[in-house]
Tab-separated table of C-alpha atoms and ligand atoms in Angstrom:
chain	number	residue	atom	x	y	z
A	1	UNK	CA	5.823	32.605	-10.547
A	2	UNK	CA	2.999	34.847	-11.812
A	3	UNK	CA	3.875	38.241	-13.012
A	4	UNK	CA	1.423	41.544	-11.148
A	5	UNK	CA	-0.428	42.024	-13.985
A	6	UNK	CA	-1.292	38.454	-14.942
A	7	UNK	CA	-4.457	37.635	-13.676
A	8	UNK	CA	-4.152	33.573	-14.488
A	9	UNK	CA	-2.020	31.454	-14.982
A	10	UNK	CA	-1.437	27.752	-16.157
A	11	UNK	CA	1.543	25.904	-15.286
A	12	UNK	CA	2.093	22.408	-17.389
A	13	UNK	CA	-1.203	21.964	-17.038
A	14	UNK	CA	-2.854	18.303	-18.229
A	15	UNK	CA	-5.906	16.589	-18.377
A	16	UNK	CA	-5.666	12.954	-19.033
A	17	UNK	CA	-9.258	11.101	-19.763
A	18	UNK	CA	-8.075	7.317	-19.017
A	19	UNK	CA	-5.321	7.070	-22.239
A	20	UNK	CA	-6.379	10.267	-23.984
A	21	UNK	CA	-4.541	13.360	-23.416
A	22	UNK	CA	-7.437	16.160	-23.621
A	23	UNK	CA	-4.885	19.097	-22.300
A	24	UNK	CA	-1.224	18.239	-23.098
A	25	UNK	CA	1.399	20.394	-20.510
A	26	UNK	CA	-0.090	24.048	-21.336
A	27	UNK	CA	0.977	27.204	-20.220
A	28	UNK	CA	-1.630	29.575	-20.867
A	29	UNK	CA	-1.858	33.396	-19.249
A	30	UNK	CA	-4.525	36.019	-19.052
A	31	UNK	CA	-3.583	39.433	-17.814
A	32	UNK	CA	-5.690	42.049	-15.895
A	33	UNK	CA	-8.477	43.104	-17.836
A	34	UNK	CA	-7.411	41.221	-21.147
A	35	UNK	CA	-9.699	39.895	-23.679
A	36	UNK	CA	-8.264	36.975	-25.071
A	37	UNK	CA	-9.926	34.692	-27.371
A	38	UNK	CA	-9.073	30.718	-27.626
A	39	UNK	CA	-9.272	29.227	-30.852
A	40	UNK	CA	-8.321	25.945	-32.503
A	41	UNK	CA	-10.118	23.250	-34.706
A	42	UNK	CA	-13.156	20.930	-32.801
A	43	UNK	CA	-11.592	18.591	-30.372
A	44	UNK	CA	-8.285	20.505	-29.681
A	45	UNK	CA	-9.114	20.542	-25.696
A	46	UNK	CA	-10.293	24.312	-25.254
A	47	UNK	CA	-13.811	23.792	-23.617
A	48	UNK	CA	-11.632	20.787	-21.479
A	49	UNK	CA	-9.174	23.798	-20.393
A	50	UNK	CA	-11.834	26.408	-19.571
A	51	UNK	CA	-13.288	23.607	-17.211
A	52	UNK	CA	-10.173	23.241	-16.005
A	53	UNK	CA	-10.104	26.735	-14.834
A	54	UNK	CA	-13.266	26.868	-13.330
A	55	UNK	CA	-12.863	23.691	-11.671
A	56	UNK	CA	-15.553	21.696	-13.059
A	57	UNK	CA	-12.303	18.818	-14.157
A	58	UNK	CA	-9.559	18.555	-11.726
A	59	UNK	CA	-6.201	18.576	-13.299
A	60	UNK	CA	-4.219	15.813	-13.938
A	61	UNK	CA	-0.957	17.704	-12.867
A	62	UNK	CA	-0.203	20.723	-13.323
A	63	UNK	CA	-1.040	24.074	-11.579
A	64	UNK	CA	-3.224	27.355	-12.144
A	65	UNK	CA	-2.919	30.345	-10.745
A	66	UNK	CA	-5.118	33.071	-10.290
A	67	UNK	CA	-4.330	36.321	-8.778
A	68	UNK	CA	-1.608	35.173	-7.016
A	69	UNK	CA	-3.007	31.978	-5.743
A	70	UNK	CA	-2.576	28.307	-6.142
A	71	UNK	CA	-6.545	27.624	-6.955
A	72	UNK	CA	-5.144	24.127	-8.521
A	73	UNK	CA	-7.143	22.060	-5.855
A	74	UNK	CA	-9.979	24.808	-5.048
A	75	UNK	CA	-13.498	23.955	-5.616
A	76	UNK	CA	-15.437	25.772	-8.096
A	77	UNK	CA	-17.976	27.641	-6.145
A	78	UNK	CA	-14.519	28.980	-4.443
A	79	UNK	CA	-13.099	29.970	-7.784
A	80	UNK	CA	-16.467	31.512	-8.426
A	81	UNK	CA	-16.525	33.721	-4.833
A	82	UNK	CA	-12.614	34.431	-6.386
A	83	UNK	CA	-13.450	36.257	-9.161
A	84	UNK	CA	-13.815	33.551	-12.005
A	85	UNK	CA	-17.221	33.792	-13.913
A	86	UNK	CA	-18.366	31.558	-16.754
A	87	UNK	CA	-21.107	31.046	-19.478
A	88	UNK	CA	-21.158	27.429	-20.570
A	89	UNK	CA	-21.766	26.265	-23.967
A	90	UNK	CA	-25.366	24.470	-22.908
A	91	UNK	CA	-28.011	27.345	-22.100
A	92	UNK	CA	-28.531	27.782	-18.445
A	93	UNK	CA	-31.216	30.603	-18.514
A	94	UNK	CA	-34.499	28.738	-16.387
A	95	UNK	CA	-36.978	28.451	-19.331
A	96	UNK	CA	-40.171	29.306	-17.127
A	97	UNK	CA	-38.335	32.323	-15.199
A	98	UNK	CA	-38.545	35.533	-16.482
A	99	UNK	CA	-35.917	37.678	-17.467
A	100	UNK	CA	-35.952	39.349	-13.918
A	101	UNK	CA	-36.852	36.204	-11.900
A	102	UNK	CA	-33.468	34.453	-13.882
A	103	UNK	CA	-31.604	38.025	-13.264
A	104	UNK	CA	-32.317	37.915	-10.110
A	105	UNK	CA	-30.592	34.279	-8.951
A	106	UNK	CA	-27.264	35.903	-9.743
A	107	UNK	CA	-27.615	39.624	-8.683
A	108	UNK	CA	-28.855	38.491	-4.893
A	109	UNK	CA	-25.650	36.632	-4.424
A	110	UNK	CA	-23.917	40.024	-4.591
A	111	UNK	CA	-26.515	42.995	-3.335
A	112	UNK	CA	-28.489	43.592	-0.165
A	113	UNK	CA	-32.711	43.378	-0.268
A	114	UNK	CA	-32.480	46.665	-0.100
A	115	UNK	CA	-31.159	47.772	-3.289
A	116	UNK	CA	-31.892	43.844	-4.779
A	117	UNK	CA	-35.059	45.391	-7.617
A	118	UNK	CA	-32.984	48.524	-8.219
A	119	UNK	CA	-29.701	46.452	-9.026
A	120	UNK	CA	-31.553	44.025	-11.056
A	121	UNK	CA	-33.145	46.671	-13.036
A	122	UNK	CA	-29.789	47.746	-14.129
A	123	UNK	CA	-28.343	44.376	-15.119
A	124	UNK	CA	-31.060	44.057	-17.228
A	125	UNK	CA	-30.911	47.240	-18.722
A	126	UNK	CA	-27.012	46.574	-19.119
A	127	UNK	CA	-27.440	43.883	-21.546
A	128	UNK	CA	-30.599	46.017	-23.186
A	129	UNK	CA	-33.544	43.619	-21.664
A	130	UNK	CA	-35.051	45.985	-19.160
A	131	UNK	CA	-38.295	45.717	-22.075
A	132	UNK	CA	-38.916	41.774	-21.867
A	133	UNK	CA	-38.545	41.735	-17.613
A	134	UNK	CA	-41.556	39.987	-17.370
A	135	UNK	CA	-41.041	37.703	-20.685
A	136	UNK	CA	-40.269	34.221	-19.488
A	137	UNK	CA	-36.416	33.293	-20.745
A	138	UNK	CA	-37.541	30.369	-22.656
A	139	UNK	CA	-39.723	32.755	-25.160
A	140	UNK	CA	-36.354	35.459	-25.825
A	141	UNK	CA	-34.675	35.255	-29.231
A	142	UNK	CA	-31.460	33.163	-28.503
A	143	UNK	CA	-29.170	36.308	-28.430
A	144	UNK	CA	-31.405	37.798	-25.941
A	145	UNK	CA	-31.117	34.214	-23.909
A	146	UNK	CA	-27.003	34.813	-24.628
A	147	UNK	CA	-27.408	38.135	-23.295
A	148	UNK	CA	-29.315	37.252	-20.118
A	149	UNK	CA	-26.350	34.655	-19.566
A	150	UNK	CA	-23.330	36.511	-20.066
A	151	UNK	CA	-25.426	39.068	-18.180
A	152	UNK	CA	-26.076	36.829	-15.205
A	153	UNK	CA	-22.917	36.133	-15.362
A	154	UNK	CA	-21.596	39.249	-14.678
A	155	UNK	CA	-23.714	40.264	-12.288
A	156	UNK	CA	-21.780	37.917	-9.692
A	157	UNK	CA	-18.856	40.314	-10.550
A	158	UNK	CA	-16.674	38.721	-11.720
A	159	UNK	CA	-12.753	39.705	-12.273
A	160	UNK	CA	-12.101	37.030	-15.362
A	161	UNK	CA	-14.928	35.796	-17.818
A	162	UNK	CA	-14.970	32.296	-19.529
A	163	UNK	CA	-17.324	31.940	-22.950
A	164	UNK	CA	-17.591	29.286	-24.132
A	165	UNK	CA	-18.478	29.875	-27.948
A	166	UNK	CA	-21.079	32.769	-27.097
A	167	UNK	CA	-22.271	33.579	-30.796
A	168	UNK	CA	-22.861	29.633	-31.579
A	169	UNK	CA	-25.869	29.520	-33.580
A	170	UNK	CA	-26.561	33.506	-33.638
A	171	UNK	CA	-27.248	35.889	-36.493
A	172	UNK	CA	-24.736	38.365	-37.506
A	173	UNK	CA	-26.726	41.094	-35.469
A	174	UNK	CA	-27.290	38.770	-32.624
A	175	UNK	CA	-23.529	38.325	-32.351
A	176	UNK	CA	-23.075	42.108	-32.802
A	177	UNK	CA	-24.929	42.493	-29.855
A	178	UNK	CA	-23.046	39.971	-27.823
A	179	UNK	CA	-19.728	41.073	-29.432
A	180	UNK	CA	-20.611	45.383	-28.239
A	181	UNK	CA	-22.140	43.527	-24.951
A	182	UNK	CA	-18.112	41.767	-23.912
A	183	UNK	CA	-16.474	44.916	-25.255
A	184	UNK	CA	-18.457	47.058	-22.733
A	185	UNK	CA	-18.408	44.793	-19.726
A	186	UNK	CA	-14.637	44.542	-21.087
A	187	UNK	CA	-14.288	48.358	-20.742
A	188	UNK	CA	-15.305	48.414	-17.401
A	189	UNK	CA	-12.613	45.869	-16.303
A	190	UNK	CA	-13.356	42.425	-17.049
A	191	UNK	CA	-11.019	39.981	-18.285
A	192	UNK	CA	-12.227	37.858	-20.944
A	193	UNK	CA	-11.384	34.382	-21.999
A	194	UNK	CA	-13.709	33.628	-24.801
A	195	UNK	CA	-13.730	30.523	-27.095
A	196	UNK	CA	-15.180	30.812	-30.520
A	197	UNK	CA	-14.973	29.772	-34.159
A	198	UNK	CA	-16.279	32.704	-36.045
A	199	UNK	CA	-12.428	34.446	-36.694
A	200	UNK	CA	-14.697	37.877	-37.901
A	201	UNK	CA	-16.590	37.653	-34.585
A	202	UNK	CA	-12.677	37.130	-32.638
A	203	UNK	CA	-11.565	40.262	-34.974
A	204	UNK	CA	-14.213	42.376	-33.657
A	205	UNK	CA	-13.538	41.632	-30.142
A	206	UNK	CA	-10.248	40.302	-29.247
A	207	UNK	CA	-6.701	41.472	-28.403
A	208	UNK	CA	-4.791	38.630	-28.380
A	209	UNK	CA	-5.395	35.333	-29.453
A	210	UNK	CA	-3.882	31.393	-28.245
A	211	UNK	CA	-4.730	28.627	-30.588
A	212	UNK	CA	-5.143	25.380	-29.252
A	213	UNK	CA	-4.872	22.144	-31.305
A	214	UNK	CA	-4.383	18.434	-29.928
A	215	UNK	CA	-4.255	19.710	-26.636
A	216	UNK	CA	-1.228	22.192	-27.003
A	217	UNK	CA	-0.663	25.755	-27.136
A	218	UNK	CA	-0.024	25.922	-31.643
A	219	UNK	CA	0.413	29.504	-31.820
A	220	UNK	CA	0.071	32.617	-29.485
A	221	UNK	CA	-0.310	36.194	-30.697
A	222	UNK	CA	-2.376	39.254	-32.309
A	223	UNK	CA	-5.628	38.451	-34.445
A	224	UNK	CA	-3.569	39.577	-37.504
A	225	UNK	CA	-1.248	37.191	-36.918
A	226	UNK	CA	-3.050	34.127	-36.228
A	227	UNK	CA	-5.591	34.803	-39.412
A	228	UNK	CA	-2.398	35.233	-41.692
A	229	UNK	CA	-0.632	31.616	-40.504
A	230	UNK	CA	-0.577	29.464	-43.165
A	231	UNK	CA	0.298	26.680	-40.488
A	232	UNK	CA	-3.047	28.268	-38.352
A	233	UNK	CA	-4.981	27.428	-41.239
A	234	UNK	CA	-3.586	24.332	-42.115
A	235	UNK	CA	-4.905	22.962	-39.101
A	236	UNK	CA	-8.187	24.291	-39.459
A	237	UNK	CA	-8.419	22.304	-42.620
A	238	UNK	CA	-7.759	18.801	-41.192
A	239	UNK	CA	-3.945	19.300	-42.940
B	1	LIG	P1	-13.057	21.534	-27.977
B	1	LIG	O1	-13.851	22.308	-26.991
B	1	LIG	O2	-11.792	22.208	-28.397
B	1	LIG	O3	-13.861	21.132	-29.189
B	1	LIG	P2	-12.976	19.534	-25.876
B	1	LIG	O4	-12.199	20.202	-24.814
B	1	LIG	O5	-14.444	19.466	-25.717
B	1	LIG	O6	-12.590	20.162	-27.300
B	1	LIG	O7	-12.453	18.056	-26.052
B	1	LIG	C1	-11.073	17.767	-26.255
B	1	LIG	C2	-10.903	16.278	-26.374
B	1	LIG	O8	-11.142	15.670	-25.122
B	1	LIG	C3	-11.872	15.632	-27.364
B	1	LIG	O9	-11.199	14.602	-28.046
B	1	LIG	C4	-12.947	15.079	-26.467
B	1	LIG	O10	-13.553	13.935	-27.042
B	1	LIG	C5	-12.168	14.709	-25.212
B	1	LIG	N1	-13.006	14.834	-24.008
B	1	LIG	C6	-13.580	15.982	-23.553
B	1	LIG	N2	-14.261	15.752	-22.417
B	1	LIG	C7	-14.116	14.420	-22.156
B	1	LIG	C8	-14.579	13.560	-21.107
B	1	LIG	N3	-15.325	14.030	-20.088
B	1	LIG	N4	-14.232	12.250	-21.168
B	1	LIG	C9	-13.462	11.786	-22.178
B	1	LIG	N5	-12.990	12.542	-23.187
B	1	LIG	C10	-13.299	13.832	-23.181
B	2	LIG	MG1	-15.866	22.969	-26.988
């Protein structure tokens, strides 16, 4: 079984769509506060195994753990009230909303009226977008929009956070500001899983690194170590 400090935990887990094996018998761990980015060439089943985790695909067979817990058959809004956040890839900021009004869906689920303006106030200045309260979300830059998400996010408090490719379509100093935005929410104890192409934006950020290709764990280990593998790159180039 799961080890104290490991946080989740995938057990042989697959994914089978009809014939086509999208997550092929992975064992995959995140441990207490780890930042661990997921990597691997288009296709290779890591935005399949972050659904997996939240629940949003049911696995074929195969367990996950998390915290302890067999949260194989749970449903998602019960992995959510568990601890397990996530940003999808698709935007998910309401458009017409304003920065507070969209703030505000996620930090009522955890705070009391009481303290509801005061606590949304400080998300928003936590991801620096206490200025554009009253902007609607649909006219932020996009890294303020990823901000506001990763933001929302973590509002509900979560113990592990899933990205899926954050800094997709950003500018270098957008993804700066995302990249100093998960190292501080990081800091203050949240696990990361985060998938993303851009190996200078996984330098920056992550500890550890799996990479995933046809639906298997290819390589585990440090950043240095996974941008030196000939093999690692092999695979990025079709080889
Ligand atoms: P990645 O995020 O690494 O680019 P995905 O997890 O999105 O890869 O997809 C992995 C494989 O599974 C791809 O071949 C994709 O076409 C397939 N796949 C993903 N979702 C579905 C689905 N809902 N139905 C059928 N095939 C899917
Ligand atoms: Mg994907």
């Amino acid at each position: 079984g799961p080890g104290t400090d490991t946080l989740l935990q995938t057990d042989g887990l697959t994914k089978r769509f009809g014939g086509f094996t999208a997550i092929d018998d992975v064992d995959f761990s995140v441990e207490t506060g780890e930042l661990r980015c997921l990597i691997g060439p288009n296709g290779a089943g890591k935005s399949t195994l972050l659904k997996l985790i939240t629940g949003r695909h049911d696995a074929t067979s195969g367990a996950i753990y998390y915290d302890g817990t067999d949260i194989t058959t749970r449903r998602p809004n019960e992995r959510v009230d568990l601890g397990i956040g996530m940003k999808f890839q698709v935007p998910s900021v309401f458009d017409e909303l304003t920065a507070y009004e969209n703030m505000r869906l996620s930090v009522q689920r955890t705070h009391a009226d009481a303290h509801l303006d005061e606590a949304i106030l400080d998300a928003l200045e936590r991801i620096d977008l206490a200025a554009r309260a009253t902007t609607p979300a649909g006219e932020l830059s996009h890294g303020q929009q990823g901000r506001l998400e990763i933001g929302m996010a973590a509002a509900l408090e979560p113990d592990l956070l899933l990205l899926d490719e954050p800094v997709a379509g950003l500018s270098v100093e957008e993804r700066n500001e995302v990249a100093d935005l998960v190292t501080e929410l990081n800091d203050d104890g949240i696990a990361f899983i985060v998938i993303e192409h851009d190996i200078d934006f996984v330098a920056e950020i992550a500890h550890e690194v799996t990479v995933l290709h046809g639906g298997e764990v290819f390589r585990e280990g440090s950043i240095e170590a996974i941008r030196d593998d000939d093999d690692v790159r092999r695979i990025y180039l079709g080889g």
